[in-house]
mmCIF file of C-alpha atoms in Angstrom:
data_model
loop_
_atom_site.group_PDB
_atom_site.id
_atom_site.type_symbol
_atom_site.label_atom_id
_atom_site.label_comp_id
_atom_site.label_asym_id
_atom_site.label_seq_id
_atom_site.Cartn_x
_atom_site.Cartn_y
_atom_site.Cartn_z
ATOM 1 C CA UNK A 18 -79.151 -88.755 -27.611
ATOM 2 C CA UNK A 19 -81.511 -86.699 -25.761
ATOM 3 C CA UNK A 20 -84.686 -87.388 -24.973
ATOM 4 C CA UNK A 21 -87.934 -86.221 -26.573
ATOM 5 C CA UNK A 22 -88.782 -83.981 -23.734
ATOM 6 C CA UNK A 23 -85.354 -82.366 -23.348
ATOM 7 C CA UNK A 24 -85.967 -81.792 -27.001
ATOM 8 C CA UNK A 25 -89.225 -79.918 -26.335
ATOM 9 C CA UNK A 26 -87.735 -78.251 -23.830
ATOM 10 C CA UNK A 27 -85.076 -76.991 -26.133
ATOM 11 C CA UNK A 28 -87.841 -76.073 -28.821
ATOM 12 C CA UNK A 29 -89.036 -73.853 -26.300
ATOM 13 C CA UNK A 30 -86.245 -72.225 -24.736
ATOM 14 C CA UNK A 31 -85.139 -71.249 -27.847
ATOM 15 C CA UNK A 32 -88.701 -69.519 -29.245
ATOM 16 C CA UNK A 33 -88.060 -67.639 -26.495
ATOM 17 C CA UNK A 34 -84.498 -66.080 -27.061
ATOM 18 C CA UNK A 35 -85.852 -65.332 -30.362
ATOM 19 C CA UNK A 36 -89.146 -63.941 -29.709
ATOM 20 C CA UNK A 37 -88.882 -63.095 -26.385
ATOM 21 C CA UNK A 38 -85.201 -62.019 -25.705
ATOM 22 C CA UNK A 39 -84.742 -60.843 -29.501
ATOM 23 C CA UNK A 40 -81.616 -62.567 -30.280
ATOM 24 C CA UNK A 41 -81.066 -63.516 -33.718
ATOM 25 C CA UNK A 42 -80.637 -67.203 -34.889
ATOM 26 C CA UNK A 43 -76.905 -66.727 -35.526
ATOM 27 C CA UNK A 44 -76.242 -65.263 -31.471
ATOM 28 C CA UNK A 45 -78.460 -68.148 -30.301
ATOM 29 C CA UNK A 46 -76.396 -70.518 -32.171
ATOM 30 C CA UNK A 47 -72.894 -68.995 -30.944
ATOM 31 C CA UNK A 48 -74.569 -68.930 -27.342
ATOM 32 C CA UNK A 49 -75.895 -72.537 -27.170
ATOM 33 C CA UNK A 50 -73.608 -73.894 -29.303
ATOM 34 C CA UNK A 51 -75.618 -75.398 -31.998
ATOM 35 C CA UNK A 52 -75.262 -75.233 -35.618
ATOM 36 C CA UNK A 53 -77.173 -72.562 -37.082
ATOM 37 C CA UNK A 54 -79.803 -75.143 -39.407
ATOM 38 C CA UNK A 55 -80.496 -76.764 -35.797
ATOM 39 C CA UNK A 56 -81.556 -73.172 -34.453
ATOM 40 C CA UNK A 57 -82.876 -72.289 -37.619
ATOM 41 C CA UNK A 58 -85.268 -75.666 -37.142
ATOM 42 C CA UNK A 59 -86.748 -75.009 -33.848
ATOM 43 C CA UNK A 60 -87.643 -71.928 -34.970
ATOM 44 C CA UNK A 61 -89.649 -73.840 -37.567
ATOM 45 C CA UNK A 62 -90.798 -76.334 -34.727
ATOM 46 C CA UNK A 63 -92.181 -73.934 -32.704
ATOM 47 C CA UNK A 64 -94.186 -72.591 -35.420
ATOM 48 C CA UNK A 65 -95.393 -76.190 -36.510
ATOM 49 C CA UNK A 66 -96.650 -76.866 -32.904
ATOM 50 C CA UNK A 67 -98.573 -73.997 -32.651
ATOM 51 C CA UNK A 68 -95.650 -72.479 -29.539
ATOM 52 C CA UNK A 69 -95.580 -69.428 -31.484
ATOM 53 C CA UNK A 70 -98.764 -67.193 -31.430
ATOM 54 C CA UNK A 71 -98.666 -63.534 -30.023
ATOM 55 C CA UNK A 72 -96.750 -64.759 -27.061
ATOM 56 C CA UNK A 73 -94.557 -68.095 -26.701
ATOM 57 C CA UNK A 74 -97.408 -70.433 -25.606
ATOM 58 C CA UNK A 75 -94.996 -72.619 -23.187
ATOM 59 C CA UNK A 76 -91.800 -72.408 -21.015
ATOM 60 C CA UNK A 77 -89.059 -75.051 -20.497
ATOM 61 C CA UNK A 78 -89.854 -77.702 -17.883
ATOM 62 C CA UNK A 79 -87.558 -76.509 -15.477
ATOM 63 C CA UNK A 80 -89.380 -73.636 -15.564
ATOM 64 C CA UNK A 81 -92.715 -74.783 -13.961
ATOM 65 C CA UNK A 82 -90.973 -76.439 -11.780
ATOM 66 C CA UNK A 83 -89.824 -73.428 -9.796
ATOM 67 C CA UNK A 84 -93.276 -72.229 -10.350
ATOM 68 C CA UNK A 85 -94.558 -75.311 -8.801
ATOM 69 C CA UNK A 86 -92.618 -74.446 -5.427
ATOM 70 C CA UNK A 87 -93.059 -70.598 -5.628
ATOM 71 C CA UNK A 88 -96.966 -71.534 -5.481
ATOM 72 C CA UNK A 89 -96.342 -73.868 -2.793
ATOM 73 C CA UNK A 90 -94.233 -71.940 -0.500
ATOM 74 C CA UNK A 91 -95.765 -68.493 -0.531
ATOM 75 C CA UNK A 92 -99.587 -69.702 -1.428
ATOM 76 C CA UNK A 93 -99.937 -68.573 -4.534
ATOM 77 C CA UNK A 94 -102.917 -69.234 -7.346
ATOM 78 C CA UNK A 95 -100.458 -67.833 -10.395
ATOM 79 C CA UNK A 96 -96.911 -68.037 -10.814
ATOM 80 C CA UNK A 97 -95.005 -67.318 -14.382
ATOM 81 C CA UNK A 98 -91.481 -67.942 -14.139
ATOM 82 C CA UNK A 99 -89.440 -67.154 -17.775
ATOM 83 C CA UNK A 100 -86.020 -68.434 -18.983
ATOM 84 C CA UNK A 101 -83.088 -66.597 -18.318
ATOM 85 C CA UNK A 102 -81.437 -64.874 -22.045
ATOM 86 C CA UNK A 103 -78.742 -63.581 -20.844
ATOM 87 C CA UNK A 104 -75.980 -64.929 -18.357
ATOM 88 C CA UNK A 105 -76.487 -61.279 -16.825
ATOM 89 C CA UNK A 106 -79.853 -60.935 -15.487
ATOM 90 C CA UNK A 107 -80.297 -57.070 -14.459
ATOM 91 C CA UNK A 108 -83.632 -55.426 -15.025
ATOM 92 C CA UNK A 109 -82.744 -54.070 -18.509
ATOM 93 C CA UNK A 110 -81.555 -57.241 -20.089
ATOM 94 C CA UNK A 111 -84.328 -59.457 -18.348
ATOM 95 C CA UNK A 112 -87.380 -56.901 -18.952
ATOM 96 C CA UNK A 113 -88.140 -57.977 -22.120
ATOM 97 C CA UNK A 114 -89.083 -61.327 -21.515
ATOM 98 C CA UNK A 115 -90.758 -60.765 -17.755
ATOM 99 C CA UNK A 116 -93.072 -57.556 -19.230
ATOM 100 C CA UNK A 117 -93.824 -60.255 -22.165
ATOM 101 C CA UNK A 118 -95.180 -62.688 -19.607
ATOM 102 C CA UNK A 119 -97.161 -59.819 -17.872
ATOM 103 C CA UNK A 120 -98.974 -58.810 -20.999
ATOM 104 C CA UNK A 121 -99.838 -62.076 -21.917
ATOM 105 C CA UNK A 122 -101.604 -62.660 -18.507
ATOM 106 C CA UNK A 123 -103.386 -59.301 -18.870
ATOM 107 C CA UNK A 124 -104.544 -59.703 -22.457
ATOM 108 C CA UNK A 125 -105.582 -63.385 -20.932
ATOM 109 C CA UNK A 126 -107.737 -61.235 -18.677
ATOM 110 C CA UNK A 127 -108.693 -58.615 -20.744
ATOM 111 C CA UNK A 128 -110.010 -61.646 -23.192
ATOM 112 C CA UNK A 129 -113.587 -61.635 -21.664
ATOM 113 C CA UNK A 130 -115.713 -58.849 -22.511
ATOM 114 C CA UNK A 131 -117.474 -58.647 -18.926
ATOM 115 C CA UNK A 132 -117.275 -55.144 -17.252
ATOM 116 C CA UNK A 133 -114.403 -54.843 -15.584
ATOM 117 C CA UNK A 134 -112.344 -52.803 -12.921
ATOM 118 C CA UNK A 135 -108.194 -53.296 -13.052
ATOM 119 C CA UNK A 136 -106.249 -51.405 -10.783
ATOM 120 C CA UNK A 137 -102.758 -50.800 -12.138
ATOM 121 C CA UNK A 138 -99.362 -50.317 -10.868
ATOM 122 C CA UNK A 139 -96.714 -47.740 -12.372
ATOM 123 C CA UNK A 140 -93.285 -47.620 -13.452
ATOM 124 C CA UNK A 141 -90.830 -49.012 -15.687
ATOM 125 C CA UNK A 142 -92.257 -52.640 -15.424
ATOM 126 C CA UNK A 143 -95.785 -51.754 -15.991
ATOM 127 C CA UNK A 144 -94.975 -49.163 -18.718
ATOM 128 C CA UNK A 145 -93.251 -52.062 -20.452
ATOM 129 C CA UNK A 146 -95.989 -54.708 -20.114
ATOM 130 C CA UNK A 147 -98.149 -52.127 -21.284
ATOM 131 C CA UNK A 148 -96.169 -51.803 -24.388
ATOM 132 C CA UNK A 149 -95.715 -55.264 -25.296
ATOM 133 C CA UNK A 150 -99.693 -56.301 -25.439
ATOM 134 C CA UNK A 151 -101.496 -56.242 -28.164
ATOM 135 C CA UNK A 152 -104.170 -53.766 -28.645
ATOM 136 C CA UNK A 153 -107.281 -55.338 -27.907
ATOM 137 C CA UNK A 154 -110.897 -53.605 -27.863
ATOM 138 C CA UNK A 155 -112.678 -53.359 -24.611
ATOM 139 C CA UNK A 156 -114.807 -50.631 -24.088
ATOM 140 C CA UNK A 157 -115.969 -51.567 -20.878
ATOM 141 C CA UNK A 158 -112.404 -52.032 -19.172
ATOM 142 C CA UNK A 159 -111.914 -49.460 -16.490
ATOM 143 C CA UNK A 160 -108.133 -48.873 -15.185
ATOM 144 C CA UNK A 161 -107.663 -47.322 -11.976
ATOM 145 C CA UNK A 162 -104.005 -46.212 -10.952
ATOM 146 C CA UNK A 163 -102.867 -47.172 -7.228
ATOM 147 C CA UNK A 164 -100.554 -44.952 -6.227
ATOM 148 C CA UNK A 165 -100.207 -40.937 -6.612
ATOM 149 C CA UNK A 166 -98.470 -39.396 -9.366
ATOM 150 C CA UNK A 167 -94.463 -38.385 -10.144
ATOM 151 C CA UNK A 168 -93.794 -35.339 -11.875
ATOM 152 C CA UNK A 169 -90.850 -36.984 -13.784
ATOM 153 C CA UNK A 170 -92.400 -36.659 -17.952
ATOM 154 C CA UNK A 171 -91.932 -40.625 -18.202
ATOM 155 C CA UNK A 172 -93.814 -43.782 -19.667
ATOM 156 C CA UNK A 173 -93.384 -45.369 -16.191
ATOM 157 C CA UNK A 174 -95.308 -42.293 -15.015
ATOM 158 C CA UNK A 175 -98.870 -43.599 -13.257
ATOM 159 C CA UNK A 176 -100.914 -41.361 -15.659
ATOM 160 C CA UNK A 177 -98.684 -42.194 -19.152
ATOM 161 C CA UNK A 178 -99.305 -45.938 -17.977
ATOM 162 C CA UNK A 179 -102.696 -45.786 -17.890
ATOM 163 C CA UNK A 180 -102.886 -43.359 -20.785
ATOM 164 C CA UNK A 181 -101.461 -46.205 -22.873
ATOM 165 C CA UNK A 182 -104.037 -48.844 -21.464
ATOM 166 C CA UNK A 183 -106.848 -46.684 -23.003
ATOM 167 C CA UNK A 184 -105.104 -46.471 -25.975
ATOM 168 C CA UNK A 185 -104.467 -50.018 -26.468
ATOM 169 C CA UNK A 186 -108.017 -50.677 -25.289
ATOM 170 C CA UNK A 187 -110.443 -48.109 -25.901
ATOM 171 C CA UNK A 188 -111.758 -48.490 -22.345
ATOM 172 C CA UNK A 189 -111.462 -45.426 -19.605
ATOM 173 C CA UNK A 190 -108.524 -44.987 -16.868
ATOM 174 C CA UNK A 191 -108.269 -43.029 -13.470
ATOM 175 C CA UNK A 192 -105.138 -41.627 -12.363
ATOM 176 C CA UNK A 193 -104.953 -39.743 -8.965
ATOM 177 C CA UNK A 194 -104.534 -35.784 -9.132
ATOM 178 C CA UNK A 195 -101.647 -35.963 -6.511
ATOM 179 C CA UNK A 196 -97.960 -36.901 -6.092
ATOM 180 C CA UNK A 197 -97.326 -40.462 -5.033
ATOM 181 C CA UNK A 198 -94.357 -38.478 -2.256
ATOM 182 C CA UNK A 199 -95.991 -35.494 -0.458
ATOM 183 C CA UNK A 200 -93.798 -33.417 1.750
ATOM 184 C CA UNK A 201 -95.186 -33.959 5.142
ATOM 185 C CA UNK A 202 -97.539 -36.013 6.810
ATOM 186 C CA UNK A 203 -100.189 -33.046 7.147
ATOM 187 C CA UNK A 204 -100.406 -32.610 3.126
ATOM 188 C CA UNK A 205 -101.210 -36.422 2.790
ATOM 189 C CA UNK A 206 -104.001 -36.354 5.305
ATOM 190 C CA UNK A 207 -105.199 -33.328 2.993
ATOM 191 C CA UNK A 208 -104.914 -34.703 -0.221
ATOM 192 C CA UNK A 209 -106.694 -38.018 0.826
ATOM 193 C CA UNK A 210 -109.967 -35.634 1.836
ATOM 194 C CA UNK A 211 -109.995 -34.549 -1.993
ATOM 195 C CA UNK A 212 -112.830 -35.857 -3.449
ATOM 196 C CA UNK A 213 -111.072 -36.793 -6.576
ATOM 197 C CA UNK A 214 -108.360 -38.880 -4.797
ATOM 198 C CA UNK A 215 -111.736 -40.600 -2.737
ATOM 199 C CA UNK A 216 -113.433 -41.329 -5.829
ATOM 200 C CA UNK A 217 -110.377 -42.834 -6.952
ATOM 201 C CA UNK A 218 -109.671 -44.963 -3.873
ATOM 202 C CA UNK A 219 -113.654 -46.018 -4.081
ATOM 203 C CA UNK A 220 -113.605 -47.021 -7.137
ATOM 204 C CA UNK A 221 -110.575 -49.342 -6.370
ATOM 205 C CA UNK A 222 -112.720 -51.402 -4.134
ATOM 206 C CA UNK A 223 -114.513 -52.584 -7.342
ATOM 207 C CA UNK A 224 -111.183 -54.030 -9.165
ATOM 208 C CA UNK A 225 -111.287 -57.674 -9.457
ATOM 209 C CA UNK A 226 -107.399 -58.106 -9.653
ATOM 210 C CA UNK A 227 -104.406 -55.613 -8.832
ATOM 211 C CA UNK A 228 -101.195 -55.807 -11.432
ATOM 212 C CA UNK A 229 -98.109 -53.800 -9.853
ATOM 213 C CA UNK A 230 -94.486 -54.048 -10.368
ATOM 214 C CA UNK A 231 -91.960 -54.584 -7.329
ATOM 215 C CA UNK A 232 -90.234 -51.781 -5.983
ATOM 216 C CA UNK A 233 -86.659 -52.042 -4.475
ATOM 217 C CA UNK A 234 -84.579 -49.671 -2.413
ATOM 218 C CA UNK A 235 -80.557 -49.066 -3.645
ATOM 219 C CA UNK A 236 -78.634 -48.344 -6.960
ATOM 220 C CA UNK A 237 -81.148 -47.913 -9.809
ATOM 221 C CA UNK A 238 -84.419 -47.947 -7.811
ATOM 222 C CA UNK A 239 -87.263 -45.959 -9.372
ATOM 223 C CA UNK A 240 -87.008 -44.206 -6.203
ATOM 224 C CA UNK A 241 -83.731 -42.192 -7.083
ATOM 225 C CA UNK A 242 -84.215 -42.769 -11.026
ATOM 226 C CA UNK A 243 -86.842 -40.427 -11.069
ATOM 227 C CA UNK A 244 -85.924 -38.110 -8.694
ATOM 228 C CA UNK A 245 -88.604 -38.561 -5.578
ATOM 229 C CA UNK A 246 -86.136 -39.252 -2.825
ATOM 230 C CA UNK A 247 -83.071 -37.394 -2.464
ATOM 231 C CA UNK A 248 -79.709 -39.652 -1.010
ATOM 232 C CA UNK A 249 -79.980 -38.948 2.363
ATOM 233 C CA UNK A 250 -83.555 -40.009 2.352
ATOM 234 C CA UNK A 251 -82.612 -43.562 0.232
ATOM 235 C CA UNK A 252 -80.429 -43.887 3.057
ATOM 236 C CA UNK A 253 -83.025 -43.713 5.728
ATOM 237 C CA UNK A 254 -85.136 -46.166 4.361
ATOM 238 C CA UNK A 255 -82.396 -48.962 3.916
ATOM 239 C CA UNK A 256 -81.428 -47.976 7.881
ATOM 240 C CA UNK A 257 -85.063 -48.570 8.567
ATOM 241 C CA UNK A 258 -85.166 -52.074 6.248
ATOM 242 C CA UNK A 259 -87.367 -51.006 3.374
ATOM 243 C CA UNK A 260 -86.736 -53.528 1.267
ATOM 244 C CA UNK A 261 -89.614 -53.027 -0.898
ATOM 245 C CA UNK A 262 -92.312 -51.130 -2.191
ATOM 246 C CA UNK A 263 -95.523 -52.531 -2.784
ATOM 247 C CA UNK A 264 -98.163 -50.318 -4.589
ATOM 248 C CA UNK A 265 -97.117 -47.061 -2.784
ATOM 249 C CA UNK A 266 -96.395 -49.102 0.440
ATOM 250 C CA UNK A 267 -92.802 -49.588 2.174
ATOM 251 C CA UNK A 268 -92.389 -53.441 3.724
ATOM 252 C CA UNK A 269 -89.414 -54.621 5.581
ATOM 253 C CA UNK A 270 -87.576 -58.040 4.694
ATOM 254 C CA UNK A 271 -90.139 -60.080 6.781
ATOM 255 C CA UNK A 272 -93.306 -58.584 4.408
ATOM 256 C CA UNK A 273 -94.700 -56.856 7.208
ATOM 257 C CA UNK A 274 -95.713 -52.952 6.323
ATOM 258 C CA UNK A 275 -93.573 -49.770 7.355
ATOM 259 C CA UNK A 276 -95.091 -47.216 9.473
ATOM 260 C CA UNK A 277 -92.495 -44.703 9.600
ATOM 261 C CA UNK A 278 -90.476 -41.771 7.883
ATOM 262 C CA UNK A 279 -91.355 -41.859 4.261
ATOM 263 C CA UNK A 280 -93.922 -44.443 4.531
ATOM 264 C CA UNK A 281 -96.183 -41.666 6.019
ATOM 265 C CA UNK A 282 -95.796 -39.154 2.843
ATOM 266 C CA UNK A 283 -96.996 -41.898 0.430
ATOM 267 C CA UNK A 284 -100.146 -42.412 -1.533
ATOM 268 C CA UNK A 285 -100.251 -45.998 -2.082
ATOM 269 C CA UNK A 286 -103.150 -48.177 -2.321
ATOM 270 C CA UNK A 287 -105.287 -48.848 0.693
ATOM 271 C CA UNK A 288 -103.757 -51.938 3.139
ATOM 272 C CA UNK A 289 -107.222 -53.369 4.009
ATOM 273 C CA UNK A 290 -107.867 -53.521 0.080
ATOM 274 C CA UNK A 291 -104.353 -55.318 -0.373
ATOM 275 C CA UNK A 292 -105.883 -57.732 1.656
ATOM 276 C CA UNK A 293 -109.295 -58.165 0.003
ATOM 277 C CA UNK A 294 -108.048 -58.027 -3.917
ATOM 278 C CA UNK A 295 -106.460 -60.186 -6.261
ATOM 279 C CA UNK A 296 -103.050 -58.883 -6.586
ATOM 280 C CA UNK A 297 -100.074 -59.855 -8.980
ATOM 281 C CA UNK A 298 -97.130 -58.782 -9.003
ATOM 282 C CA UNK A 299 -94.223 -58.228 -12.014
ATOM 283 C CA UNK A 300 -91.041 -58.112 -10.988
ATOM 284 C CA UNK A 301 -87.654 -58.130 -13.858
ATOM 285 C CA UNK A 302 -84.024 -57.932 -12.826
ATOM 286 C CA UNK A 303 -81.817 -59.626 -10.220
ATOM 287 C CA UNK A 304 -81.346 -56.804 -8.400
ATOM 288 C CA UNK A 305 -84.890 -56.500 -7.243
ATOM 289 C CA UNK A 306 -84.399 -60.727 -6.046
ATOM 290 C CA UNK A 307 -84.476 -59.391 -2.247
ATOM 291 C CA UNK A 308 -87.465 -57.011 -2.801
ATOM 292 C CA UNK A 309 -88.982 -59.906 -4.459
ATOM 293 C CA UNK A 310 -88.797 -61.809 -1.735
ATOM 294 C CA UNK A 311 -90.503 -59.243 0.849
ATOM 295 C CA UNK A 312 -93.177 -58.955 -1.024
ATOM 296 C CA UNK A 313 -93.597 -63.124 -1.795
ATOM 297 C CA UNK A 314 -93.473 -63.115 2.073
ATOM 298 C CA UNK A 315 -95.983 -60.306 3.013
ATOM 299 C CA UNK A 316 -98.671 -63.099 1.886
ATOM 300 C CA UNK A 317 -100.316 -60.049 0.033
ATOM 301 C CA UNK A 318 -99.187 -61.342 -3.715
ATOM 302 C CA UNK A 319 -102.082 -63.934 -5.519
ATOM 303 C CA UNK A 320 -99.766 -63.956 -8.260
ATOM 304 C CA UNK A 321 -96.077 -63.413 -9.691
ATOM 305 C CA UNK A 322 -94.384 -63.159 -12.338
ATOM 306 C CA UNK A 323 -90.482 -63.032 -12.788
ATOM 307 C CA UNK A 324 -87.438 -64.742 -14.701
ATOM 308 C CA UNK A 325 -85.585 -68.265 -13.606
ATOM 309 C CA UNK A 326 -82.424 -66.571 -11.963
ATOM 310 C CA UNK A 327 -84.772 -64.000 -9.847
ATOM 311 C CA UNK A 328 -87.148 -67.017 -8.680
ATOM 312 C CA UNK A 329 -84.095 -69.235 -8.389
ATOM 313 C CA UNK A 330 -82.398 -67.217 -5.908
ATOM 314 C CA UNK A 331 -85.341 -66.455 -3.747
ATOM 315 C CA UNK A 332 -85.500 -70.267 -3.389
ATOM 316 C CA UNK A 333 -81.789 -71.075 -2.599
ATOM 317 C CA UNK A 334 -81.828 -68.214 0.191
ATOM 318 C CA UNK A 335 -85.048 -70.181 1.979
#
């Protein structure tokens, strides 16, 4: 017989395969192998304990308890770790869950109705944490995109992301009037004297916390997915050990920035304000773990967000 916290733990897990990870009760049931009345009761337990409100209100113990050393090791004030639904945990099978826990913590901050200034990150993460909170009015909520634009028509697009934001919000949104990839070094130094891309950086330095996704370099990067790099040029950056990007910024493995090749065609968010800002950072899929990691160690990242088999294996390769 188990014991009354394995149970809650249990309870838990399994509010958030069905909530969360959208599995029915019948493929949690085949899955875990339970009986379906067991599932089918703590469904009805998480309801009766109040687990079940716009977002699961709780994760499994084990859970917190990589939280606990992610927050330890890398100094960080946040840390949301999620349960793994799937044995498979790429970015499309794990997004669900991860952009879940990212709109909960910015409807959390979106809760008071102070002014406020949020910079936000673009692609596919963002777009879907963007989709998965609840509309909530806030008139004075600013949102401020950090990087430059990509021409691909997408909702991971840094305009489309913040489009949605005022939608869901009512409040007003910045995007820059440039590309996030110029073609030379001489065209960045002349887009960052445009006064629209200045007011945009200025009014950065008023956002009280930063919320980007994790960039990573390789087979389904946002990089090559949408068309800004060509091969050759995904090649360079893995021979110079990007292993992620951070808010328009290449790091190497160790966290420390990249000052060369791409890195200086990029419109990315300010370095002295990645040091002065709250940032957190949203990262969904296994094959980002490495990228993950960079960024963890850069000592930039206030907070993170991720699921159990992402923040499992950035522990175990300590």
């Amino acid at each position: 017989m188990g014991s009354n916290s394995d149970t809650q733990d249990q309870i838990r897990e399994i509010a958030w395969m069905h909530y969360v990870g959208g599995l029915t009760q019948a493929q949690i049931a085949t899955r875990r192998g339970l009986s379906k009345m067991k599932v089918h009761r703590f469904v009805q337990a998480a309801h009766e304990q109040g687990l079940v409100k716009i977002f699961v209100n709780n994760v499994p113990t084990n859970c917190m308890e990589l939280e606990s050393r992610l927050i330890e090791d890398y100094g960080l004030s946040s840390c949301t770790i999620v349960p793994d639904v799937n044995e498979l945990q790429t970015m499309d099978i794990s997004m669900p869950a991860v952009a879940s826990a990212g709109a909960r913590f910015l409807h959390g901050r979106l809760e008071s109705t102070d002014q406020m200034i949020l910079g936000i990150g673009s692609g596919r993460t963002m777009s879907a944490i963007v989709k998965a909170m609840p509309a909530i009015k806030r008139k004075k909520a600013e949102f401020i995109s950090v990087t430059g634009d990509f021409a691909a028509l997408s909702d991971a697009n840094p305009f489309e992301v913040i489009h949605a934001l005022i939608d869901k919000t009512e409040g007003k949104g910045y995007a820059f009037t440039a590309p996030l990839i110029v073609d030379s070094e001489a065209d960045r130094t002349l887009f960052l004297r445009q006064r629209s891309i200045r007011e945009s950086f200025d009014r950065l330095r008023d956002a009280s916390m930063i919320m980007i996704g994790v960039g990573h370099v390789g087979p389904g990067s946002f990089f090559r997915s949408f068309g800004l790099i060509t091969e050759a040029e995904q090649g360079d950056m893995i021979r110079q050990g990007v292993a992620a990007d951070l808010a328009g910024n290449l790091i190497d493995d160790t966290g420390a920035f990249i000052d060369s090749g791409i890195a200086k065609r990029m419109l990315g968010m300010e370095r002295d304000l990645m040091h002065d800002r709250e940032i957190v950072a949203v990262c969904a899929g296994i094959e980002k773990w490495q990228a993950a990691r960079a960024a963890l160690r850069s000592g930039l990242l206030n907070g993170f967000i991720s699921s159990y088999s992402v923040a499992q294996r950035i522990l175990d390769a300590e």
